[in-house]
CSV table of C-alpha atoms in Angstrom, one decimal:
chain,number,residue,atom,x,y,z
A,121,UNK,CA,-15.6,-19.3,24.7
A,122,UNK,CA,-11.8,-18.8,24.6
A,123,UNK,CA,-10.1,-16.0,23.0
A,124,UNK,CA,-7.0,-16.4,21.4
A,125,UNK,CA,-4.3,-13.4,20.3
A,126,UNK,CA,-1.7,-13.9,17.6
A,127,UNK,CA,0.7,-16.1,18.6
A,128,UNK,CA,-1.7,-18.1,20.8
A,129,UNK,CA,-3.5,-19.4,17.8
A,130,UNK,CA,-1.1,-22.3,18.1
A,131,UNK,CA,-2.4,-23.2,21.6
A,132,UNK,CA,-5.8,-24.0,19.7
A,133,UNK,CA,-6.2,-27.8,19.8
A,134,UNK,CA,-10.0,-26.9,17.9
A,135,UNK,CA,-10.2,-24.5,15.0
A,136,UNK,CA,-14.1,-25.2,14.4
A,137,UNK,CA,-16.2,-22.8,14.4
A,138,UNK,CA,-13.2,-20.4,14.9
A,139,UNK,CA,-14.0,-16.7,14.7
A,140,UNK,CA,-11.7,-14.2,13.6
A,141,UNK,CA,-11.7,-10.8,14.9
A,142,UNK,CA,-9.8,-8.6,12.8
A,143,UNK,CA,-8.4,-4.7,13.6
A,144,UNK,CA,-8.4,-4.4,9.8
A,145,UNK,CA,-10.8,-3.8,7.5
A,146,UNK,CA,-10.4,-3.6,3.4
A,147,UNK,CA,-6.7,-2.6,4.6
A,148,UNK,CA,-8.0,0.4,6.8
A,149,UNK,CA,-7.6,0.1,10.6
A,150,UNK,CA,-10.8,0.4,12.0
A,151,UNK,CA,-10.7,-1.6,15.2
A,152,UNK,CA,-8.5,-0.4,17.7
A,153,UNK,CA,-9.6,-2.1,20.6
A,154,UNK,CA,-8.4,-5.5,18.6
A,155,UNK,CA,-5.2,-3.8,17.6
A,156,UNK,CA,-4.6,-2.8,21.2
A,157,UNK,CA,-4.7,-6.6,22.5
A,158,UNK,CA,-2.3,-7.5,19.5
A,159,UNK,CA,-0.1,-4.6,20.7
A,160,UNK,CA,-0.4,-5.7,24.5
A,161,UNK,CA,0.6,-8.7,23.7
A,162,UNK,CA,3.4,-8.0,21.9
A,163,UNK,CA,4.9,-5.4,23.9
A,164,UNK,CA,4.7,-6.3,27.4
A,165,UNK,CA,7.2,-8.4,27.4
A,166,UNK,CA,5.0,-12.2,26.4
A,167,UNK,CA,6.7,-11.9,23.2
A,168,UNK,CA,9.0,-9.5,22.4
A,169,UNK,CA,10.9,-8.5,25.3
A,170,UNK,CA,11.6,-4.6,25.1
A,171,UNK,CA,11.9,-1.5,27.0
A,172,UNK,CA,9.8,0.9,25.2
A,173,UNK,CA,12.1,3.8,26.9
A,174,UNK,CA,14.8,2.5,24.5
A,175,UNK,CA,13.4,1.4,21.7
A,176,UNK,CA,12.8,2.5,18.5
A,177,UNK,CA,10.2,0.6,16.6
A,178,UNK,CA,9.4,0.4,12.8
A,179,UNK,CA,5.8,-0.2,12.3
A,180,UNK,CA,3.9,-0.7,8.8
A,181,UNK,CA,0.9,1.0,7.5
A,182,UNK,CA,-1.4,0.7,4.8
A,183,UNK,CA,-0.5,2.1,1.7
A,184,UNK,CA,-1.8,6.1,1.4
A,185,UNK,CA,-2.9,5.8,4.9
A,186,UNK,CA,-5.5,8.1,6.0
A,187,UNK,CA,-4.1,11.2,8.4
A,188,UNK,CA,-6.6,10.5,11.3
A,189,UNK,CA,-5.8,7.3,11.4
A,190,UNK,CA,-2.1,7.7,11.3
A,191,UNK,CA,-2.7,10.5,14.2
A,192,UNK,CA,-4.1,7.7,16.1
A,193,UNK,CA,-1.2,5.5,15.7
A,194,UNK,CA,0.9,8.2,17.2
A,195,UNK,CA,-0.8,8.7,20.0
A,196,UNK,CA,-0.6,5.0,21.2
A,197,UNK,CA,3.3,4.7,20.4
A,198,UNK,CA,4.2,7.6,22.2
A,199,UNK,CA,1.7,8.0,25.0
A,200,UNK,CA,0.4,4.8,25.8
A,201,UNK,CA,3.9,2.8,25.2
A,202,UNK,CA,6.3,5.2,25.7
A,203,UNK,CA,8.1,4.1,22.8
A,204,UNK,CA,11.7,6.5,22.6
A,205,UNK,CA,11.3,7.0,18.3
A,206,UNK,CA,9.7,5.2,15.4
A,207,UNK,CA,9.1,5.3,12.0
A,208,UNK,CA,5.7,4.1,9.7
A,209,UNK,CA,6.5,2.7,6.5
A,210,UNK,CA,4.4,0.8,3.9
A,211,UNK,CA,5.0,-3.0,3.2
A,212,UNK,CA,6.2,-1.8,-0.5
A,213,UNK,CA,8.4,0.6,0.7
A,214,UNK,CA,9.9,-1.9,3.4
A,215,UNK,CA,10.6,-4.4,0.7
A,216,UNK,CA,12.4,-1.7,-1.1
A,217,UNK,CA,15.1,-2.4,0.9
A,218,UNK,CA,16.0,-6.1,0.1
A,219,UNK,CA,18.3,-6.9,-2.1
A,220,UNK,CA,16.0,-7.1,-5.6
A,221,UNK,CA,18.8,-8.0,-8.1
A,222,UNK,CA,19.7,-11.0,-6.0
A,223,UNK,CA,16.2,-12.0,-6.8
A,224,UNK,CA,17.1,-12.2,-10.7
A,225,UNK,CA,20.8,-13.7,-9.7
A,226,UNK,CA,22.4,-10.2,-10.8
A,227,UNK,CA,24.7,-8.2,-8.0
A,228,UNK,CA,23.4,-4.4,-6.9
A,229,UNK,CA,25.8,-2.1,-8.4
A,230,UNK,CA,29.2,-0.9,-6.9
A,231,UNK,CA,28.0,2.5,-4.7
A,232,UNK,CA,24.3,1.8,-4.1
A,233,UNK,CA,22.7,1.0,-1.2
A,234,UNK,CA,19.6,-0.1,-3.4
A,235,UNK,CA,17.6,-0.7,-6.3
A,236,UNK,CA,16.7,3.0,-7.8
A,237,UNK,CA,13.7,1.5,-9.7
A,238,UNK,CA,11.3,-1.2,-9.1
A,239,UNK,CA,7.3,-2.4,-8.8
A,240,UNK,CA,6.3,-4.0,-5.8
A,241,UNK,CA,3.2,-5.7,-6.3
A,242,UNK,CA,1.4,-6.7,-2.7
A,243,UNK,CA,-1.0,-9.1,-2.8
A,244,UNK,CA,-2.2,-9.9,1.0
A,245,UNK,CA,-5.2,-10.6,2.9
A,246,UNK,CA,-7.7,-7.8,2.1
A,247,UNK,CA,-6.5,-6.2,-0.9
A,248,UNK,CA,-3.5,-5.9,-3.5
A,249,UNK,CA,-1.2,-3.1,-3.5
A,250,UNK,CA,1.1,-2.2,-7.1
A,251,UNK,CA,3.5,1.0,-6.1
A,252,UNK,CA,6.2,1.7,-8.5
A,253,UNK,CA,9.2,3.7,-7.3
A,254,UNK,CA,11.8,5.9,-8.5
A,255,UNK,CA,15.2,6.4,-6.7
A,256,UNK,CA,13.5,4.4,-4.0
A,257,UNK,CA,10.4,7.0,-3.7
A,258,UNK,CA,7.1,5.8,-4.4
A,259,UNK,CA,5.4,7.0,-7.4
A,260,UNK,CA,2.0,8.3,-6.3
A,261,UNK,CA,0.4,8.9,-9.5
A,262,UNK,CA,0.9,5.0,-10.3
A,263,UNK,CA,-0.4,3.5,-7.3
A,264,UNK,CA,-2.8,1.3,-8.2
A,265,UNK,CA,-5.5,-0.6,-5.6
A,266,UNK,CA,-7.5,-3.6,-5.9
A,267,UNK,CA,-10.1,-5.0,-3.1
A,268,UNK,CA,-9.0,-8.5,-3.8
A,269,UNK,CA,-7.0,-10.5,-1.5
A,270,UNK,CA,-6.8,-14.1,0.3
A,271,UNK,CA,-10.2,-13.0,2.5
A,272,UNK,CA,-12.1,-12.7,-0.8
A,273,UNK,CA,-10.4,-16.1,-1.9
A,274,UNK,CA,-11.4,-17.7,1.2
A,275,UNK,CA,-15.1,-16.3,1.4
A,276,UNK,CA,-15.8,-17.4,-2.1
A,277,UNK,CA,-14.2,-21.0,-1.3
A,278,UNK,CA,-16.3,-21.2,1.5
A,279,UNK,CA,-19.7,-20.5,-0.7
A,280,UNK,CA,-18.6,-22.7,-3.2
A,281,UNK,CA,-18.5,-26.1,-0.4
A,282,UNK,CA,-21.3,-24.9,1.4
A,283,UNK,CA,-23.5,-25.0,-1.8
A,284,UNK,CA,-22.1,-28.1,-3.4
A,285,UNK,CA,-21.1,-29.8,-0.1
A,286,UNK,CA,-21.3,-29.3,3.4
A,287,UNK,CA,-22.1,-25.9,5.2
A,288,UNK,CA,-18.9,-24.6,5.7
A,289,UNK,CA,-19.4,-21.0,6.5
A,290,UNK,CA,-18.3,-20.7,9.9
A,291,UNK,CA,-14.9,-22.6,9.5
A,292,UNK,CA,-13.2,-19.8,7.7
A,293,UNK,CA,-9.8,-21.2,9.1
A,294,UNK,CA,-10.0,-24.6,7.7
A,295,UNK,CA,-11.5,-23.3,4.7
A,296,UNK,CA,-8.3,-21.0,4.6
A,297,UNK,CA,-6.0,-24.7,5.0
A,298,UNK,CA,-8.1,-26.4,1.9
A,299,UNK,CA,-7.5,-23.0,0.2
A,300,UNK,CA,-3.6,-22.9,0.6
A,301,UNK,CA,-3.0,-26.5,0.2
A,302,UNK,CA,-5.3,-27.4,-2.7
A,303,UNK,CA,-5.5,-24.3,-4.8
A,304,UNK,CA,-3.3,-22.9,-7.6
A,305,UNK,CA,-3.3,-20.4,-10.6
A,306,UNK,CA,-3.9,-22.2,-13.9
A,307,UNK,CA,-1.7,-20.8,-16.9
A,308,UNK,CA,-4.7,-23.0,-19.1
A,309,UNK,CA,-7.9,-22.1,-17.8
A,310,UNK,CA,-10.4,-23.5,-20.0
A,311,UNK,CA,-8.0,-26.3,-21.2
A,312,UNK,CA,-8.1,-27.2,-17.3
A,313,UNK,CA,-11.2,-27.1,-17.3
A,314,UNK,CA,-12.1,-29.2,-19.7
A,315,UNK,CA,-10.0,-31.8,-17.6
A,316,UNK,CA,-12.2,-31.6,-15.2
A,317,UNK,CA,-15.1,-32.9,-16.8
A,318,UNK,CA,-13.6,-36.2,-17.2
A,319,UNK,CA,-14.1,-39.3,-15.4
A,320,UNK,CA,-12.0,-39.4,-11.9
A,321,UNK,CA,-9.3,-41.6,-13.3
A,322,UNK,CA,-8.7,-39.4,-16.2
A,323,UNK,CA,-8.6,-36.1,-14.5
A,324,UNK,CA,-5.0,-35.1,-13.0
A,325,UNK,CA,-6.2,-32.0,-11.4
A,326,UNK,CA,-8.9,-34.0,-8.9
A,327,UNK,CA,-8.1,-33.9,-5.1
A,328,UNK,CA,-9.4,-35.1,-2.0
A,329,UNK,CA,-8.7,-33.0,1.1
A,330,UNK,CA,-9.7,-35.2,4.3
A,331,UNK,CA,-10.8,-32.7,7.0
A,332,UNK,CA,-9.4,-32.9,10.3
A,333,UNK,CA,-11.1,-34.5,13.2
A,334,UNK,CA,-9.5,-32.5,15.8
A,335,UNK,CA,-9.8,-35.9,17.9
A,336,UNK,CA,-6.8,-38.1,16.2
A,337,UNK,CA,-6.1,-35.5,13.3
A,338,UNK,CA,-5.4,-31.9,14.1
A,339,UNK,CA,-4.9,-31.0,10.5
A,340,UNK,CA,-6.0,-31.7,7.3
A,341,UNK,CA,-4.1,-33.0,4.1
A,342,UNK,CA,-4.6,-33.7,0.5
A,343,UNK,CA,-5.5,-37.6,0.4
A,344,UNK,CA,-2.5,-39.6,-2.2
A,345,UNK,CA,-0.4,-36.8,-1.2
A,346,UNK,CA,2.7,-36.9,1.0
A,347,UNK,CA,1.9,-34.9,4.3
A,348,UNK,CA,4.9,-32.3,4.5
A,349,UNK,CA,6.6,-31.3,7.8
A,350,UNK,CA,7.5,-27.7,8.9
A,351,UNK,CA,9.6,-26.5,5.9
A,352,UNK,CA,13.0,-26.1,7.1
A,353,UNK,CA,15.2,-23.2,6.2
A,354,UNK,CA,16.7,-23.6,3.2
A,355,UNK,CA,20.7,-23.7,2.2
A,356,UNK,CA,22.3,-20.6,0.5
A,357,UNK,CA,22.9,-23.2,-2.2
A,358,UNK,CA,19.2,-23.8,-2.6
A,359,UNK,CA,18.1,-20.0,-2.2
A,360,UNK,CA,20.5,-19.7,-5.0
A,361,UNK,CA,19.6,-22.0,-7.2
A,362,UNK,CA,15.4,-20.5,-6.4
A,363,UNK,CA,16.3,-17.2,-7.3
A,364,UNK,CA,18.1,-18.0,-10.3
A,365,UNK,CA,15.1,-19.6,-11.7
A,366,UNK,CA,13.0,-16.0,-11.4
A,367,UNK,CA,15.5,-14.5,-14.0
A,368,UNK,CA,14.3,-17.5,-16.3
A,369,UNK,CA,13.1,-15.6,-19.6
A,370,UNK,CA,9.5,-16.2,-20.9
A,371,UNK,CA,11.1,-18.4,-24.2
A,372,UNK,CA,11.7,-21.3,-21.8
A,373,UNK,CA,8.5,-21.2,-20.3
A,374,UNK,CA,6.7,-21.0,-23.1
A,375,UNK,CA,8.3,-24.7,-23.9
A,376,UNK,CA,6.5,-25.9,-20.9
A,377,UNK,CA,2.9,-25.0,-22.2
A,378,UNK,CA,2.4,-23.0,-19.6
A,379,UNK,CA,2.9,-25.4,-16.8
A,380,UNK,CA,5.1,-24.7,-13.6
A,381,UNK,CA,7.8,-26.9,-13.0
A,382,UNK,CA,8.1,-29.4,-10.7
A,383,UNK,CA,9.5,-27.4,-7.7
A,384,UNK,CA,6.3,-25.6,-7.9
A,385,UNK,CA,4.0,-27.7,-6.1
A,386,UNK,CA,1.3,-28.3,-8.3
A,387,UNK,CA,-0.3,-31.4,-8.3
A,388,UNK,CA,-1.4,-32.4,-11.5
A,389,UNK,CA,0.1,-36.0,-11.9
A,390,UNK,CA,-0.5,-38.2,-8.6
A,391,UNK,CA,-0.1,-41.4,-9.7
A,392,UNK,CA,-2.8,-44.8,-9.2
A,393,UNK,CA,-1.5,-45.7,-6.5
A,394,UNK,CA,-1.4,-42.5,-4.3
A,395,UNK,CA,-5.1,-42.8,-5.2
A,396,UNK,CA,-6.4,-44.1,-2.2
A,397,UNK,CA,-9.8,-45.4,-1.0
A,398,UNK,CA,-11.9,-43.1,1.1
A,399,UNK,CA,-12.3,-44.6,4.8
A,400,UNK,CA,-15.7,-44.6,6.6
A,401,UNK,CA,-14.6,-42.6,9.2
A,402,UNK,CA,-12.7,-40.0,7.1
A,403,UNK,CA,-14.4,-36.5,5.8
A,404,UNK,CA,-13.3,-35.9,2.2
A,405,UNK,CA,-13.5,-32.7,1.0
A,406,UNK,CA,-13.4,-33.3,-3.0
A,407,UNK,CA,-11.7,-30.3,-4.9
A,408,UNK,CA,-11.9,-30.2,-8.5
A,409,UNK,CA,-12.3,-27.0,-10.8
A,410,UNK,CA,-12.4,-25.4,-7.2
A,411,UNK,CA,-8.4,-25.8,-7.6
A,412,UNK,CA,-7.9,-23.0,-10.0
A,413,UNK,CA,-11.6,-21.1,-10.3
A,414,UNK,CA,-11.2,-19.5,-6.9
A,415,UNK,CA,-7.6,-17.9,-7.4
A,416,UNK,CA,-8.5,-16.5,-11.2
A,417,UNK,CA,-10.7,-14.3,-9.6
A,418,UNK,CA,-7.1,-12.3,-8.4
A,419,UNK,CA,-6.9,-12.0,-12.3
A,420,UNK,CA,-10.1,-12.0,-13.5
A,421,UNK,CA,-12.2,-10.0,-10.5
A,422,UNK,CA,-15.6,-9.5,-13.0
A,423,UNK,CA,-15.7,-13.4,-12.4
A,424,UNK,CA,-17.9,-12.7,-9.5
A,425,UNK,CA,-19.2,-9.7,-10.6
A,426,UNK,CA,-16.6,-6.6,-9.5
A,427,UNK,CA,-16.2,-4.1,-12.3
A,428,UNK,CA,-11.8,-4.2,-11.3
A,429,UNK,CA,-9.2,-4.7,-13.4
A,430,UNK,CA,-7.4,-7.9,-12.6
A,431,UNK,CA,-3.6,-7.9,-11.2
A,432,UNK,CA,-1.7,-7.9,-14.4
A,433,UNK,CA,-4.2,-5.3,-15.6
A,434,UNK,CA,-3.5,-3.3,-13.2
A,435,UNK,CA,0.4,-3.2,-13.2
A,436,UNK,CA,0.3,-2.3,-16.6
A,437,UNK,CA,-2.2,0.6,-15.7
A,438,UNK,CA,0.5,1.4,-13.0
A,439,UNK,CA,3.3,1.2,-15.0
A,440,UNK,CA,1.9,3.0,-18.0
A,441,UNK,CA,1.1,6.3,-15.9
A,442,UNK,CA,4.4,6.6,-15.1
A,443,UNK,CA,7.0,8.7,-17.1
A,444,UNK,CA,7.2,6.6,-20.6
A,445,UNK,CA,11.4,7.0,-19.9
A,446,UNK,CA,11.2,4.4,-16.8
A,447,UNK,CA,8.7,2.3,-17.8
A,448,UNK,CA,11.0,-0.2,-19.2
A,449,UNK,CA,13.2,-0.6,-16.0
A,450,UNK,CA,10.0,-0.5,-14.6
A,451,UNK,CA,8.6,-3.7,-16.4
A,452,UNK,CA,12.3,-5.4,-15.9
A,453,UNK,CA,11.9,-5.2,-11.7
A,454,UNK,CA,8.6,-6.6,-10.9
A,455,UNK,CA,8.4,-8.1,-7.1
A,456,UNK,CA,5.5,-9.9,-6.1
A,457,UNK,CA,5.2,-9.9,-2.3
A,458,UNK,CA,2.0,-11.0,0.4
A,459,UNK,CA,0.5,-14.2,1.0
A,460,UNK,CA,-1.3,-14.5,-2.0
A,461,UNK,CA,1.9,-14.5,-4.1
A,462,UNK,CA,2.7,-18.2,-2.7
A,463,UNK,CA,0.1,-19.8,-5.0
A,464,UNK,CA,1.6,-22.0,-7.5
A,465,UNK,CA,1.9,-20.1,-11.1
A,466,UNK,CA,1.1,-17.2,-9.7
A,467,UNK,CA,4.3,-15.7,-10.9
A,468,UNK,CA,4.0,-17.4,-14.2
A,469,UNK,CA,0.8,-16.3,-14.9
A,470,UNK,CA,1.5,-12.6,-14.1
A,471,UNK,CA,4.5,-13.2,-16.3
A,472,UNK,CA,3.0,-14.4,-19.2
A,473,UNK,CA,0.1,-12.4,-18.8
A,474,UNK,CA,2.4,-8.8,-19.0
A,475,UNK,CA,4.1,-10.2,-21.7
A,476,UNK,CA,0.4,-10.2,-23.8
A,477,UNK,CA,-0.3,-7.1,-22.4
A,478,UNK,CA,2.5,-5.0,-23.1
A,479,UNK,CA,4.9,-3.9,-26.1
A,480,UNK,CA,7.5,-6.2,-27.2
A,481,UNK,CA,10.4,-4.2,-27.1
A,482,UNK,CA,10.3,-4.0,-23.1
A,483,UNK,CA,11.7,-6.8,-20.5
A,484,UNK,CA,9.8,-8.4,-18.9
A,485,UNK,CA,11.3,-9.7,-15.5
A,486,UNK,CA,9.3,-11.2,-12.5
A,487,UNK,CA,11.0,-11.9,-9.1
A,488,UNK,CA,9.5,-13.5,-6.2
A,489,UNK,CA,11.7,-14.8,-3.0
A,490,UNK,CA,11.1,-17.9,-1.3
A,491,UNK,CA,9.5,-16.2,1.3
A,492,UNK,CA,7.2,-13.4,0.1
A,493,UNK,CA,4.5,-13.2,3.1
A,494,UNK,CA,7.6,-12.4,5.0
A,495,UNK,CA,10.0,-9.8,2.5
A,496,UNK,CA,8.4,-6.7,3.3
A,497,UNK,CA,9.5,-7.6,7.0
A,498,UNK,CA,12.5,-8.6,5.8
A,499,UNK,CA,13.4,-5.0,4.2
A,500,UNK,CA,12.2,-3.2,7.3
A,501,UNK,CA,14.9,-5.0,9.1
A,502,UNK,CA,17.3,-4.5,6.9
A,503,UNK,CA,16.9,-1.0,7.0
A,504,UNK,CA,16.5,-0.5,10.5
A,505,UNK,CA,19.6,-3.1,11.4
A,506,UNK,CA,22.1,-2.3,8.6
A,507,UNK,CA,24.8,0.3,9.1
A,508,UNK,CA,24.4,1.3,5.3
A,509,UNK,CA,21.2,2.9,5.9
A,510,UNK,CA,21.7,4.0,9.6
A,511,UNK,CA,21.6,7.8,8.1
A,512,UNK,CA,18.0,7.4,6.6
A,513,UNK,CA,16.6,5.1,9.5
A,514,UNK,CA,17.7,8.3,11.7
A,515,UNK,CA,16.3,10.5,9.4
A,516,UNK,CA,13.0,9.1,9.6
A,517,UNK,CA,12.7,8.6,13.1
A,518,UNK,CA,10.2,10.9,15.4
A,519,UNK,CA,11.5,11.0,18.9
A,520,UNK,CA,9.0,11.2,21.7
A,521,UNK,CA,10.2,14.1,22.2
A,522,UNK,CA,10.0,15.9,19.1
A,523,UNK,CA,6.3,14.4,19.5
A,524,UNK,CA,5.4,15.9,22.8
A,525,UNK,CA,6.7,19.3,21.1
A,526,UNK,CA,5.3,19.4,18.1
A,527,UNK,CA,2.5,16.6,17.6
A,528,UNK,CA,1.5,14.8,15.0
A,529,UNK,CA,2.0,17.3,11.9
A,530,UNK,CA,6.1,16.4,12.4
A,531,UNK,CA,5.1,12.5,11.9
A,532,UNK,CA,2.8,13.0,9.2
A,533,UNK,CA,5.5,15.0,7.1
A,534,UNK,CA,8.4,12.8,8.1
A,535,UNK,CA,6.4,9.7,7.2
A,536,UNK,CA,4.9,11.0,3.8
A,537,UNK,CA,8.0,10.3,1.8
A,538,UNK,CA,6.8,6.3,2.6
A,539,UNK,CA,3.2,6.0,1.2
């Protein structure tokens, strides 16, 4: 038995019967031993070479964190690291500080240092996350939660193969890879579905994962399909030309039918001859209505029995319990960040989904950057790097110091003005 922490992961040459062990729970911390290992490794110098004496460190937190359990993170910055200052933020409230207009091709404004209004919707591993903000301060009253996130995408996936194929429910990690290379959010549900009741030759949306071996194969890939390399960063020109596409209106995509484009990775339309036999010593994995079933639940939660409002729902909820004067700048700056938000039409759907949902005289904009697992990090560093918001990142900052002094009421009304 071998344990792996973070970054060692990719040191694993066998991820079967791999067994998570996770600090968080539903978005709460509740294992700090776990945490403390993550921590270690981080700190001590493995990974991130620092001196905790002259550091100050920006650290996220779940969004309306509880008060003990932010006491608790004190504690370990200041008086088992030694950490000189830090500051706990929310993902939302990190990503607050990108650059949000660039992600509808427009320019922030001459004099600001940021958006003043937005909707972040987070969408991550254990749950999803809408905050709206004003003047870059979260609203609290339109906070919105939902306990649906990849975990729940991946557990379902993995009932789903171990009832109609193999027993799969102890290989939550390459359940995860099938998940994130095969699955994608239908703008056409039932039309899709249909399509999958045809015979093989006739159904586009059919797919063959081959499971990896872990002898000659370390990782799986879609069978017809070409297997992609580490995506490589791409040119201003190209991060351009991405972002301009989020400011498309919903007119154009309506032409479509609902489909993404082809930059959106959804494999509908392999053609006969990526079709390839099945080798005796492969292990095919065939996905069909599996492909977009499993991610509607993000929209559609009562699919499996959870009396929630789905994600599109619930932003409007958000939006709507906000003051009725915002609400349409509101609706024109939605950012969809976490892992979840890399599925393919996921950003169409919630689209064209708002645009049913709400009144016709509002905008509706939806902006998503090529990476949005990684934006909220993004804006932390932003503000903690940039010489624009050096004021507020000092601001913000508990000393050790002030700590030892005072305690943890000074980081718990410092922090507040975050989520």
């Amino acid at each position: 038995r071998k344990t792996f922490v973070g970054d060692q992961l990719d040191t694993c040459k066998d991820f079967s019967g791999l067994y998570y062990r996770l600090p968080f729970e539903k978005g709460i911390l509740t294992s700090w031993d776990v945490e403390k290992q993550v921590w270690d490794r981080l700190f001590t110098g493995k990974v991130m070479p620092c001196d905790p004496l002259t550091t100050n460190l920006v650290i996220s937190e779940p969004v309306l964190n509880l008060p003990n359990v932010g006491a608790t993170y004190d504690q370990l910055v200041f008086e088992e690291y030694g950490f000189h200052a830090y500051t706990r933020m929310s993902a939302p409230h990190m990503a607050m500080y990108n650059d949000i207009p660039d992600l509808f091709g427009q320019k922030i404004g001459s004099g600001k240092k940021r958006v003043d209004c937005a909707v972040i919707v987070d969408s991550g591993y254990s749950f999803t996350h809408i905050v709206p903000f004003w003047r870059g301060k979260p609203i609290l009253v339109g906070i919105r939660r939902i306990n649906v996130g990849g975990k729940l995408l991946t557990n379902h996936l993995k009932e789903i193969i171990s009832f109609r194929y193999w027993n799969m429910m102890d290989e939550t990690h390459v359940v995860n890879e099938v998940k994130e290379a095969c699955c994608y959010v239908s703008n056409k549900f039932w039309d899709e579905l249909d399509i999958c009741k045809k015979s093989p030759r006739a159904n586009k949306i059919l797919q063959h994962y081959v499971l990896p071996d872990y002898s000659e194969q370390q990782t799986g890939y879609v069978k017809g399909k070409k297997r992609k390399s580490k995506l490589k960063p791409k040119s201003k020109k190209a991060k351009k030309t991405a972002r301009e596409s989020n400011d498309m209106d919903l007119d154009s995509e309506d032409e479509t039918n609902g489909q993404r484009s082809d930059d959106d990775d959804i494999d509908h339309n392999l053609s006969d001859d990526s079709i390839e036999e099945i080798e005796e010593d492969e292990q095919v994995l065939t996905m069909n209505n599996e492909r977009f079933t499993v991610p509607e639940i993000l929209f559609n939660p009562s699919d499996i029995g959870m009396d929630q409002a789905g994600i599109s729902e619930a932003i409007v909820d958000a939006i709507s319990s906000c003051d009725e004067e915002i609400q349409g700048m509101l609706y024109a700056n939605i950012v969809l960040v976490g892992g979840n938000a890399r599925l393919p039409g996921y950003k169409k759907r919630i689209a064209h989904d708002l645009r049913q949902l709400t009144p016709s005289e509002y905008e509706i904009r939806v902006g998503i950057d090529n990476d949005p697992l990684g934006y909220a990090w993004q804006g932390g560093q932003r503000f903690a790097s940039m010489d624009e918001f050096s004021t507020d990142f000092k601001n913000r900052l508990v000393t050790r110091a002030e700590y030892l002094e005072i305690g943890s009421a000074l980081c718990e009304s410092r922090f507040r003005a975050g989520v």
